mmCIF file of C-alpha atoms and ligand atoms in Angstrom:
data_model
loop_
_atom_site.group_PDB
_atom_site.id
_atom_site.type_symbol
_atom_site.label_atom_id
_atom_site.label_comp_id
_atom_site.label_asym_id
_atom_site.label_seq_id
_atom_site.Cartn_x
_atom_site.Cartn_y
_atom_site.Cartn_z
ATOM 1 C CA CYS A 266 -12.069 -13.668 62.539
ATOM 2 C CA LEU A 267 -8.266 -13.511 61.391
ATOM 3 C CA PRO A 268 -5.930 -10.160 61.691
ATOM 4 C CA LYS A 269 -5.301 -10.005 58.217
ATOM 5 C CA ILE A 270 -3.256 -6.728 57.693
ATOM 6 C CA MET A 271 -1.621 -5.272 60.431
ATOM 7 C CA PHE A 272 -0.277 -1.991 60.940
ATOM 8 C CA LEU A 273 1.617 -1.827 63.223
ATOM 9 C CA MET A 274 4.405 1.383 65.238
ATOM 10 C CA LYS A 275 6.641 1.833 67.234
ATOM 11 C CA PRO A 276 4.583 1.534 70.107
ATOM 12 C CA SER A 277 6.090 4.881 71.265
ATOM 13 C CA VAL A 278 4.434 6.739 68.747
ATOM 14 C CA PHE A 279 2.040 5.265 68.401
ATOM 15 C CA ILE A 280 -0.874 2.192 67.695
ATOM 16 C CA PHE A 281 -3.007 0.958 64.931
ATOM 17 C CA LEU A 282 -4.319 -2.328 64.760
ATOM 18 C CA PHE A 283 -5.832 -2.450 61.432
ATOM 19 C CA THR A 284 -7.733 -6.086 61.360
ATOM 20 C CA CYS A 285 -9.906 -7.839 58.265
ATOM 21 C CA VAL A 286 -12.099 -10.377 58.559
ATOM 22 C CA PHE A 287 -13.330 -12.112 55.325
ATOM 23 C CA GLN A 288 -16.258 -13.671 55.107
ATOM 24 C CA LEU A 289 -17.742 -16.088 52.563
ATOM 25 C CA SER A 290 -20.359 -14.766 51.553
ATOM 26 C CA HIS A 291 -18.813 -11.262 50.842
ATOM 27 C CA PRO A 292 -16.206 -9.508 49.586
ATOM 28 C CA TRP A 293 -14.041 -9.272 52.587
ATOM 29 C CA SER A 294 -14.730 -5.618 54.602
ATOM 30 C CA VAL A 295 -12.365 -3.674 57.189
ATOM 31 C CA ASN A 296 -14.343 -4.442 60.199
ATOM 32 C CA ASN A 297 -12.148 -4.461 63.327
ATOM 33 C CA PHE A 298 -10.315 -1.203 64.536
ATOM 34 C CA LEU A 299 -8.203 -0.184 66.682
ATOM 35 C CA MET A 300 -6.251 2.861 67.499
ATOM 36 C CA THR A 301 -4.156 4.436 70.429
ATOM 37 C CA GLY A 302 -2.100 7.399 70.484
ATOM 38 C CA PRO A 303 -2.090 10.637 70.084
ATOM 39 C CA LYS A 304 -4.676 13.236 67.380
ATOM 40 C CA ALA A 305 -2.181 13.941 64.950
ATOM 41 C CA TYR A 306 -2.237 10.138 63.768
ATOM 42 C CA LEU A 307 -6.391 9.219 64.632
ATOM 43 C CA ILE A 308 -7.491 12.559 62.379
ATOM 44 C CA TYR A 309 -5.571 10.261 59.513
ATOM 45 C CA SER A 310 -6.465 6.653 60.004
ATOM 46 C CA SER A 311 -9.953 5.644 59.122
ATOM 47 C CA SER A 312 -8.862 7.380 55.494
ATOM 48 C CA VAL A 313 -5.661 5.021 56.098
ATOM 49 C CA ALA A 314 -7.791 1.918 56.146
ATOM 50 C CA ALA A 315 -9.335 3.568 53.699
ATOM 51 C CA GLY A 316 -7.097 4.166 51.385
ATOM 52 C CA ALA A 317 -5.550 0.145 51.826
ATOM 53 C CA GLN A 318 -9.342 -1.016 50.956
ATOM 54 C CA SER A 319 -9.168 0.286 48.067
ATOM 55 C CA GLY A 320 -5.591 -0.666 46.771
ATOM 56 C CA ILE A 321 -7.279 -4.437 47.972
ATOM 57 C CA GLU A 322 -9.887 -3.718 45.723
ATOM 58 C CA GLU A 323 -8.436 -2.775 42.879
ATOM 59 C CA CYS A 324 -6.078 -5.680 42.691
ATOM 60 C CA LYS A 325 -8.659 -8.358 42.578
ATOM 61 C CA TYR A 326 -9.914 -6.246 40.578
ATOM 62 C CA GLN A 327 -6.499 -6.004 38.028
ATOM 63 C CA PHE A 328 -6.021 -9.654 38.668
ATOM 64 C CA ALA A 329 -9.434 -10.628 38.271
ATOM 65 C CA TRP A 330 -9.022 -13.199 35.161
ATOM 66 C CA ASP A 331 -5.252 -13.853 36.366
ATOM 67 C CA ARG A 332 -3.950 -16.889 37.998
ATOM 68 C CA TRP A 333 -2.634 -15.823 40.942
ATOM 69 C CA ASN A 334 -6.277 -12.998 41.924
ATOM 70 C CA CYS A 335 -4.777 -11.140 44.994
ATOM 71 C CA PRO A 336 -6.620 -13.097 47.505
ATOM 72 C CA GLU A 337 -6.118 -12.679 51.422
ATOM 73 C CA ARG A 338 -3.871 -14.521 52.073
ATOM 74 C CA ALA A 339 -1.354 -12.986 50.164
ATOM 75 C CA LEU A 340 -2.866 -9.257 51.520
ATOM 76 C CA GLN A 341 -0.477 -9.296 54.863
ATOM 77 C CA LEU A 342 1.594 -6.274 54.412
ATOM 78 C CA SER A 343 3.544 -6.830 57.600
ATOM 79 C CA SER A 344 6.025 -9.473 58.880
ATOM 80 C CA HIS A 345 3.736 -10.603 61.637
ATOM 81 C CA GLY A 346 3.079 -13.103 59.667
ATOM 82 C CA GLY A 347 5.659 -15.353 59.116
ATOM 83 C CA LEU A 348 6.557 -16.334 55.654
ATOM 84 C CA ARG A 349 6.864 -13.490 54.577
ATOM 85 C CA SER A 350 7.455 -13.333 49.946
ATOM 86 C CA ALA A 351 8.837 -11.689 47.824
ATOM 87 C CA ASN A 352 7.979 -12.199 44.180
ATOM 88 C CA ARG A 353 5.689 -10.248 41.948
ATOM 89 C CA GLU A 354 2.518 -10.699 43.210
ATOM 90 C CA THR A 355 3.840 -9.461 46.818
ATOM 91 C CA ALA A 356 5.793 -6.421 44.579
ATOM 92 C CA PHE A 357 2.126 -5.263 42.842
ATOM 93 C CA VAL A 358 0.322 -6.003 46.814
ATOM 94 C CA HIS A 359 2.640 -3.252 48.388
ATOM 95 C CA ALA A 360 2.346 -0.650 45.295
ATOM 96 C CA ILE A 361 -1.139 -0.585 45.317
ATOM 97 C CA SER A 362 -1.755 -0.626 48.959
ATOM 98 C CA SER A 363 0.410 2.409 49.190
ATOM 99 C CA ALA A 364 -0.608 4.015 46.288
ATOM 100 C CA GLY A 365 -4.521 3.450 47.746
ATOM 101 C CA VAL A 366 -3.707 5.233 51.008
ATOM 102 C CA MET A 367 -2.130 8.559 49.788
ATOM 103 C CA TYR A 368 -4.972 8.313 46.717
ATOM 104 C CA THR A 369 -7.018 8.671 49.735
ATOM 105 C CA LEU A 370 -5.286 11.179 52.101
ATOM 106 C CA THR A 371 -5.290 13.120 49.076
ATOM 107 C CA ARG A 372 -8.795 13.698 48.304
ATOM 108 C CA ASN A 373 -10.350 13.654 51.854
ATOM 109 C CA CYS A 374 -7.537 16.840 51.483
ATOM 110 C CA SER A 375 -9.400 18.348 48.237
ATOM 111 C CA LEU A 376 -12.127 17.574 49.408
ATOM 112 C CA GLY A 377 -11.951 19.527 52.739
ATOM 113 C CA ASP A 378 -12.019 16.478 55.098
ATOM 114 C CA PHE A 379 -8.569 17.631 57.514
ATOM 115 C CA ASP A 380 -7.897 20.801 58.581
ATOM 116 C CA SER A 381 -5.092 20.300 58.469
ATOM 117 C CA CYS A 382 -4.763 20.645 54.463
ATOM 118 C CA GLY A 383 -5.967 21.856 51.221
ATOM 119 C CA CYS A 384 -5.268 22.444 47.081
ATOM 120 C CA ASP A 385 -1.953 22.324 46.218
ATOM 121 C CA ASP A 386 -1.160 26.754 45.871
ATOM 122 C CA SER A 387 1.743 26.689 46.262
ATOM 123 C CA ARG A 388 2.105 27.124 42.377
ATOM 124 C CA ASN A 389 0.033 28.862 41.756
ATOM 125 C CA GLY A 390 0.566 32.435 39.702
ATOM 126 C CA GLN A 391 3.789 31.157 37.975
ATOM 127 C CA LEU A 392 3.921 30.439 34.578
ATOM 128 C CA GLY A 393 3.822 26.409 34.177
ATOM 129 C CA GLY A 394 4.541 26.612 30.568
ATOM 130 C CA GLN A 395 3.326 28.037 26.681
ATOM 131 C CA GLY A 396 -0.443 29.976 27.331
ATOM 132 C CA TRP A 397 -0.847 28.805 31.055
ATOM 133 C CA LEU A 398 -0.271 29.899 34.529
ATOM 134 C CA TRP A 399 -0.707 27.211 36.999
ATOM 135 C CA GLY A 400 -3.729 28.292 38.806
ATOM 136 C CA GLY A 401 -6.234 26.966 40.385
ATOM 137 C CA CYS A 402 -7.333 23.623 43.339
ATOM 138 C CA SER A 403 -4.501 21.038 42.901
ATOM 139 C CA ASP A 404 -4.849 18.196 44.554
ATOM 140 C CA ASN A 405 -2.433 17.819 47.402
ATOM 141 C CA VAL A 406 -0.663 15.111 46.404
ATOM 142 C CA GLY A 407 2.639 16.395 48.615
ATOM 143 C CA PHE A 408 0.182 15.990 52.059
ATOM 144 C CA GLY A 409 -0.891 11.931 50.624
ATOM 145 C CA GLU A 410 2.536 11.106 50.698
ATOM 146 C CA ALA A 411 4.047 12.558 53.257
ATOM 147 C CA ILE A 412 1.403 11.055 55.661
ATOM 148 C CA SER A 413 1.503 7.448 52.490
ATOM 149 C CA LYS A 414 4.565 7.272 54.258
ATOM 150 C CA GLN A 415 4.930 7.733 57.096
ATOM 151 C CA PHE A 416 1.826 5.285 58.283
ATOM 152 C CA VAL A 417 2.369 2.330 55.146
ATOM 153 C CA ASP A 418 6.952 2.380 55.185
ATOM 154 C CA ALA A 419 7.520 2.296 59.320
ATOM 155 C CA LEU A 420 5.467 -1.277 58.674
ATOM 156 C CA GLU A 421 8.676 -2.924 57.386
ATOM 157 C CA THR A 422 10.846 -2.061 60.184
ATOM 158 C CA GLY A 423 13.829 -4.777 59.235
ATOM 159 C CA GLN A 424 16.716 -3.897 57.316
ATOM 160 C CA ASP A 425 17.169 -7.192 55.094
ATOM 161 C CA ALA A 426 16.759 -7.245 51.077
ATOM 162 C CA ARG A 427 12.776 -7.855 52.067
ATOM 163 C CA ALA A 428 12.422 -4.944 53.862
ATOM 164 C CA ALA A 429 14.267 -2.796 51.176
ATOM 165 C CA MET A 430 12.109 -4.079 48.502
ATOM 166 C CA ASN A 431 8.602 -3.349 50.132
ATOM 167 C CA LEU A 432 10.381 0.029 50.680
ATOM 168 C CA HIS A 433 11.152 1.062 47.444
ATOM 169 C CA ASN A 434 7.713 -0.644 45.999
ATOM 170 C CA ASN A 435 5.623 1.071 48.577
ATOM 171 C CA GLU A 436 7.071 4.075 46.960
ATOM 172 C CA ALA A 437 7.268 2.440 43.198
ATOM 173 C CA GLY A 438 2.644 3.137 44.241
ATOM 174 C CA ARG A 439 3.680 6.335 45.289
ATOM 175 C CA LYS A 440 5.466 7.572 42.524
ATOM 176 C CA ALA A 441 2.319 6.744 40.112
ATOM 177 C CA VAL A 442 -0.070 8.435 41.604
ATOM 178 C CA ARG A 443 1.562 11.015 40.531
ATOM 179 C CA GLY A 444 3.106 9.940 37.812
ATOM 180 C CA THR A 445 -0.928 9.679 36.747
ATOM 181 C CA MET A 446 -1.988 13.018 38.018
ATOM 182 C CA LYS A 447 -4.074 15.342 34.767
ATOM 183 C CA ARG A 448 -3.458 18.813 33.795
ATOM 184 C CA ALA A 449 -7.037 20.213 34.187
ATOM 185 C CA CYS A 450 -7.195 23.812 32.780
ATOM 186 C CA LYS A 451 -9.562 26.915 32.137
ATOM 187 C CA CYS A 452 -9.356 29.391 29.088
ATOM 188 C CA HIS A 453 -9.714 32.746 30.123
ATOM 189 C CA GLY A 454 -9.958 35.470 27.829
ATOM 190 C CA VAL A 455 -12.875 37.925 26.375
ATOM 191 C CA SER A 456 -15.429 35.653 25.913
ATOM 192 C CA GLY A 457 -14.010 32.894 26.133
ATOM 193 C CA SER A 458 -11.719 33.450 23.724
ATOM 194 C CA CYS A 459 -8.955 31.573 25.985
ATOM 195 C CA THR A 460 -5.815 33.677 25.803
ATOM 196 C CA THR A 461 -4.527 32.571 29.064
ATOM 197 C CA GLN A 462 -5.231 29.618 30.682
ATOM 198 C CA THR A 463 -4.735 28.565 34.364
ATOM 199 C CA CYS A 464 -4.210 24.926 34.689
ATOM 200 C CA TRP A 465 -3.252 22.330 37.912
ATOM 201 C CA LEU A 466 -3.492 18.620 38.211
ATOM 202 C CA GLN A 467 -5.844 16.382 39.384
ATOM 203 C CA LEU A 468 -5.531 12.721 40.878
ATOM 204 C CA PRO A 469 -7.426 10.632 37.791
ATOM 205 C CA GLU A 470 -8.998 7.369 38.573
ATOM 206 C CA PHE A 471 -8.053 5.234 41.242
ATOM 207 C CA ARG A 472 -8.161 2.856 38.238
ATOM 208 C CA GLU A 473 -5.573 4.207 36.215
ATOM 209 C CA VAL A 474 -3.296 4.004 38.731
ATOM 210 C CA GLY A 475 -4.345 -0.254 39.192
ATOM 211 C CA ALA A 476 -3.717 -0.290 35.327
ATOM 212 C CA HIS A 477 -0.625 2.027 35.490
ATOM 213 C CA LEU A 478 0.820 -0.274 38.297
ATOM 214 C CA LYS A 479 -0.238 -3.422 36.771
ATOM 215 C CA GLU A 480 1.951 -2.816 33.519
ATOM 216 C CA LYS A 481 5.155 -1.916 35.696
ATOM 217 C CA TYR A 482 4.038 -5.324 37.137
ATOM 218 C CA HIS A 483 4.888 -7.990 33.952
ATOM 219 C CA ALA A 484 7.425 -5.508 33.853
ATOM 220 C CA ALA A 485 8.709 -6.271 36.992
ATOM 221 C CA LEU A 486 12.902 -6.466 37.842
ATOM 222 C CA LYS A 487 14.381 -9.214 39.514
ATOM 223 C CA VAL A 488 16.986 -8.720 42.065
ATOM 224 C CA ASP A 489 19.780 -11.444 42.862
ATOM 225 C CA LEU A 490 19.608 -10.322 47.137
ATOM 226 C CA LEU A 491 18.641 -12.819 48.529
ATOM 227 C CA GLN A 492 21.764 -15.675 49.330
ATOM 228 C CA GLY A 493 24.933 -14.077 50.712
ATOM 229 C CA ALA A 494 23.897 -9.982 51.827
ATOM 230 C CA GLY A 495 23.835 -11.037 55.138
ATOM 231 C CA ASN A 496 22.867 -9.095 58.111
ATOM 232 C CA SER A 497 26.323 -7.187 58.321
ATOM 233 C CA ALA A 498 26.621 -3.437 58.128
ATOM 234 C CA ALA A 499 29.509 -4.326 53.987
ATOM 235 C CA GLY A 500 25.491 -6.132 53.334
ATOM 236 C CA ARG A 501 23.051 -4.235 54.637
ATOM 237 C CA GLY A 502 25.625 -1.476 51.361
ATOM 238 C CA ALA A 503 25.101 -3.684 49.149
ATOM 239 C CA ILE A 504 21.789 -3.734 49.828
ATOM 240 C CA ALA A 505 21.657 0.574 49.567
ATOM 241 C CA ASP A 506 23.605 -0.159 46.867
ATOM 242 C CA THR A 507 21.215 -2.258 44.973
ATOM 243 C CA PHE A 508 18.108 -0.434 45.120
ATOM 244 C CA ARG A 509 19.454 3.275 44.932
ATOM 245 C CA ALA A 510 20.711 2.031 41.098
ATOM 246 C CA ILE A 511 16.754 1.065 40.311
ATOM 247 C CA SER A 512 14.125 3.748 39.160
ATOM 248 C CA THR A 513 11.764 4.075 41.651
ATOM 249 C CA ARG A 514 9.062 3.711 38.845
ATOM 250 C CA GLU A 515 9.501 0.172 38.374
ATOM 251 C CA LEU A 516 8.721 -2.828 40.783
ATOM 252 C CA VAL A 517 11.272 -4.463 41.916
ATOM 253 C CA HIS A 518 11.449 -8.656 43.237
ATOM 254 C CA LEU A 519 13.278 -11.341 44.750
ATOM 255 C CA GLU A 520 12.363 -14.035 44.135
ATOM 256 C CA ASP A 521 10.086 -16.104 41.643
ATOM 257 C CA SER A 522 6.587 -17.003 41.278
ATOM 258 C CA PRO A 523 5.682 -20.413 43.232
ATOM 259 C CA ASP A 524 3.461 -22.056 40.591
ATOM 260 C CA TYR A 525 -0.061 -20.236 40.485
ATOM 261 C CA CYS A 526 -2.086 -23.267 38.853
ATOM 262 C CA LEU A 527 -1.133 -25.773 41.755
ATOM 263 C CA GLU A 528 -2.909 -26.109 44.722
ATOM 264 C CA ASN A 529 -0.073 -25.123 47.193
ATOM 265 C CA LYS A 530 -0.943 -25.080 51.340
ATOM 266 C CA THR A 531 1.683 -24.364 52.569
ATOM 267 C CA LEU A 532 1.821 -21.076 51.071
ATOM 268 C CA GLY A 533 -1.921 -20.231 50.897
ATOM 269 C CA LEU A 534 -2.935 -20.986 47.364
ATOM 270 C CA LEU A 535 -5.723 -22.249 45.546
ATOM 271 C CA GLY A 536 -5.101 -23.654 42.331
ATOM 272 C CA THR A 537 -6.764 -22.630 39.457
ATOM 273 C CA GLU A 538 -9.284 -25.449 39.526
ATOM 274 C CA GLY A 539 -13.084 -24.168 39.639
ATOM 275 C CA ARG A 540 -12.483 -20.793 38.463
ATOM 276 C CA GLU A 541 -14.169 -18.519 36.188
ATOM 277 C CA CYS A 542 -12.503 -17.465 32.531
ATOM 278 C CA LEU A 543 -14.444 -15.497 30.498
ATOM 279 C CA ARG A 544 -14.882 -16.746 26.397
ATOM 280 C CA ARG A 545 -17.027 -14.790 24.878
ATOM 281 C CA GLY A 546 -20.301 -12.567 24.821
ATOM 282 C CA ARG A 547 -19.426 -9.323 26.125
ATOM 283 C CA ALA A 548 -17.199 -7.165 24.867
ATOM 284 C CA LEU A 549 -13.348 -8.483 25.816
ATOM 285 C CA GLY A 550 -10.670 -7.497 25.835
ATOM 286 C CA ARG A 551 -7.034 -9.684 24.746
ATOM 287 C CA TRP A 552 -6.430 -10.075 27.863
ATOM 288 C CA GLU A 553 -9.834 -11.657 28.782
ATOM 289 C CA ARG A 554 -10.328 -13.470 26.559
ATOM 290 C CA ARG A 555 -7.790 -15.702 26.999
ATOM 291 C CA SER A 556 -9.111 -16.437 29.971
ATOM 292 C CA CYS A 557 -9.917 -19.606 30.032
ATOM 293 C CA ARG A 558 -6.554 -20.630 28.293
ATOM 294 C CA ARG A 559 -4.422 -19.007 31.092
ATOM 295 C CA LEU A 560 -6.471 -19.727 33.799
ATOM 296 C CA CYS A 561 -7.681 -23.063 32.238
ATOM 297 C CA GLY A 562 -5.301 -25.215 29.414
ATOM 298 C CA ASP A 563 -2.255 -23.865 30.549
ATOM 299 C CA CYS A 564 -2.420 -25.529 33.243
ATOM 300 C CA GLY A 565 -3.737 -28.599 31.806
ATOM 301 C CA LEU A 566 -7.477 -28.133 32.994
ATOM 302 C CA ALA A 567 -9.860 -28.520 31.141
ATOM 303 C CA VAL A 568 -12.786 -26.254 30.367
ATOM 304 C CA GLU A 569 -15.990 -26.878 31.622
ATOM 305 C CA GLU A 570 -19.038 -25.283 29.714
ATOM 306 C CA ARG A 571 -22.688 -24.592 32.453
ATOM 307 C CA ARG A 572 -25.732 -23.316 32.160
ATOM 308 C CA ALA A 573 -28.053 -21.461 33.467
ATOM 309 C CA GLU A 574 -31.262 -19.741 33.386
ATOM 310 C CA THR A 575 -31.649 -16.706 34.712
ATOM 311 C CA VAL A 576 -34.895 -14.442 35.444
ATOM 312 C CA THR A 577 -34.950 -10.579 34.899
ATOM 313 C CA SER A 578 -38.056 -8.229 34.441
ATOM 314 C CA CYS A 579 -38.120 -7.253 30.893
ATOM 315 C CA ASN A 580 -40.459 -5.799 28.663
ATOM 316 C CA CYS A 581 -41.521 -3.420 30.985
ATOM 317 C CA LYS A 582 -44.828 -1.415 30.414
ATOM 318 C CA PHE A 583 -45.878 1.876 32.019
ATOM 319 C CA HIS A 584 -50.083 1.836 32.378
ATOM 320 C CA TRP A 585 -52.380 5.005 32.756
ATOM 321 C CA CYS A 586 -52.428 5.979 35.516
ATOM 322 C CA CYS A 587 -48.981 5.253 36.846
ATOM 323 C CA ALA A 588 -48.448 1.103 37.740
ATOM 324 C CA VAL A 589 -45.252 -0.363 35.076
ATOM 325 C CA ARG A 590 -45.745 -3.964 34.156
ATOM 326 C CA CYS A 591 -43.339 -6.293 33.554
ATOM 327 C CA GLU A 592 -42.610 -9.747 31.561
ATOM 328 C CA GLN A 593 -40.113 -12.587 33.201
ATOM 329 C CA CYS A 594 -38.147 -12.830 30.867
ATOM 330 C CA ARG A 595 -35.342 -15.890 30.609
ATOM 331 C CA ARG A 596 -32.295 -15.958 29.726
ATOM 332 C CA ARG A 597 -29.803 -18.399 29.112
ATOM 333 C CA VAL A 598 -26.158 -18.223 30.702
ATOM 334 C CA THR A 599 -23.379 -20.212 29.765
ATOM 335 C CA LYS A 600 -20.170 -20.088 31.835
ATOM 336 C CA PHE A 601 -16.519 -20.991 31.807
ATOM 337 C CA PHE A 602 -15.158 -22.914 34.954
ATOM 338 C CA CYS A 603 -11.173 -24.869 34.675
ATOM 339 C CA SER A 604 -12.544 -28.677 35.482
ATOM 340 C CA ARG A 605 -10.309 -31.391 35.914
ATOM 341 C CA ALA A 606 -10.079 -33.537 32.611
ATOM 342 C CA GLU A 607 -12.488 -36.287 33.222
ATOM 343 C CA ARG A 608 -11.420 -39.943 31.340
ATOM 344 C CA PRO A 609 -13.142 -42.304 32.816
ATOM 345 C CA ARG A 610 -11.511 -45.022 35.006
ATOM 346 C CA GLY A 611 -9.718 -47.677 33.107
ATOM 347 C CA SER A 612 -9.955 -45.948 29.517
ATOM 348 C CA ALA A 613 -6.229 -45.177 28.673
ATOM 349 C CA ALA A 614 -5.759 -42.846 26.555
ATOM 350 C CA PRO A 615 -4.630 -43.726 22.904
ATOM 351 C CA GLY A 616 -1.158 -44.344 23.117
ATOM 352 C CA LEU A 617 -0.604 -45.245 26.382
ATOM 353 C CA GLY A 618 -0.360 -47.424 29.121
ATOM 354 C CA LEU A 619 -0.450 -50.408 26.530
ATOM 355 C CA LYS A 620 1.126 -53.493 27.887
ATOM 356 C CA PRO A 621 3.397 -55.854 25.464
HETATM 357 C C1 NAG B 732 -11.232 10.434 53.819
HETATM 358 O O1 NAG B 732 -12.325 9.643 52.184
HETATM 359 C C2 NAG B 732 -12.696 8.552 52.527
HETATM 360 C C3 NAG B 732 -13.570 7.411 50.925
HETATM 361 O O2 NAG B 732 -13.579 8.361 50.268
HETATM 362 C C4 NAG B 732 -13.957 8.036 53.393
HETATM 363 O O3 NAG B 732 -14.471 6.594 53.526
HETATM 364 C C5 NAG B 732 -13.968 8.560 55.090
HETATM 365 O O4 NAG B 732 -14.541 8.724 55.728
HETATM 366 C C6 NAG B 732 -12.615 10.024 54.468
HETATM 367 N N1 NAG B 732 -12.121 10.639 55.597
HETATM 368 C C7 NAG B 732 -12.468 11.706 56.248
HETATM 369 C C8 NAG B 732 -11.418 12.012 57.662
HETATM 370 O O5 NAG B 732 -13.288 12.531 55.874
HETATM 371 C C1 NAG B 733 4.149 -25.715 47.863
HETATM 372 O O1 NAG B 733 5.054 -24.769 48.013
HETATM 373 C C2 NAG B 733 7.203 -24.966 48.553
HETATM 374 C C3 NAG B 733 7.834 -23.784 47.920
HETATM 375 O O2 NAG B 733 7.542 -22.870 47.200
HETATM 376 C C4 NAG B 733 7.364 -25.940 47.769
HETATM 377 O O3 NAG B 733 8.698 -26.080 48.197
HETATM 378 C C5 NAG B 733 6.392 -26.766 47.985
HETATM 379 O O4 NAG B 733 6.740 -27.831 47.142
HETATM 380 C C6 NAG B 733 5.002 -27.058 47.552
HETATM 381 N N1 NAG B 733 4.004 -27.727 47.356
HETATM 382 C C7 NAG B 733 3.484 -27.910 47.165
HETATM 383 C C8 NAG B 733 2.204 -29.334 47.651
HETATM 384 O O5 NAG B 733 3.721 -28.354 45.377
#
């Protein structure tokens, strides 16, 4: 049982510890939850935890067929874990976590889970565009944004480039939630003639926020700040200026990513050996179809085919009255895994190892 994500706020305000556990047989779960402090924060903390978890689940979904697949080790958001990476993947983890927290708080608010908050009707009655007025119940993203900022951004206590990077990416995550909101409208007029419409903004599926941030991940900008800019006032000014010049819609990183093909115990990376990849069957997207090449081939590994049989109920028939009888169908499934190419000992590849 290891603490993974720790939100540690200023003790004078409140303390909020969020620990989770990775169990081998299950996806990781939030399992332990401790907090003390003023009531206001207690009200939101379970939502914040649920939001952080949904961010992590989305990370695992979006990176399921990537060399880096959002491993547990990457999920330490706080600086208390010692080594802090500052690469493209770190940027994504921060963005998706803060987006998840904002998203869940906003959704909770719309569902009436909090007494203190409800729909955003601040623009209701105003003209929104041609032929439509603001009306109805817009999701209150302003609320979600503000509370998410208080919880997630408070993790960054430093003033160095890494802290600035994390704050920037937290903000990019929140921008992604706002930027993917959808307008929904209702028609008014004689028998639904739609002479006027009232419209409101609603959250998309969180999957869409994840997909949006995955695109931002591929386009992440690298800034060169680790050398030089020290902890002096001038250095901090340079850091602030650099980040101010970059749109908060974009993800930013400071370091290059390590080679995720390879196992690296220091960095807690497993490498791609043994990973499953997808080849045929099902309706695969382009990214999935190329997963064997990306995970195995390009990493110098072979693709190993493993056949297995699954038994399922099938050809079920309804018998009067009232039973359902099924047959047991065996189905062959083929799965693909990356494995170290094996060459029988002593047999060198042609053209190699020939001694004169
Ligand atoms: C907010 O929503 C999440 C997930 O939908 C749920 O787990 C949590 O209990 C909700 N919070 C409150 C205060 O109802
Ligand atoms: C692991 O990563 C670190 C940092 O990038 C690097 O210095 C080290 O050489 C790597 N170790 C292995 C075994 O690749």
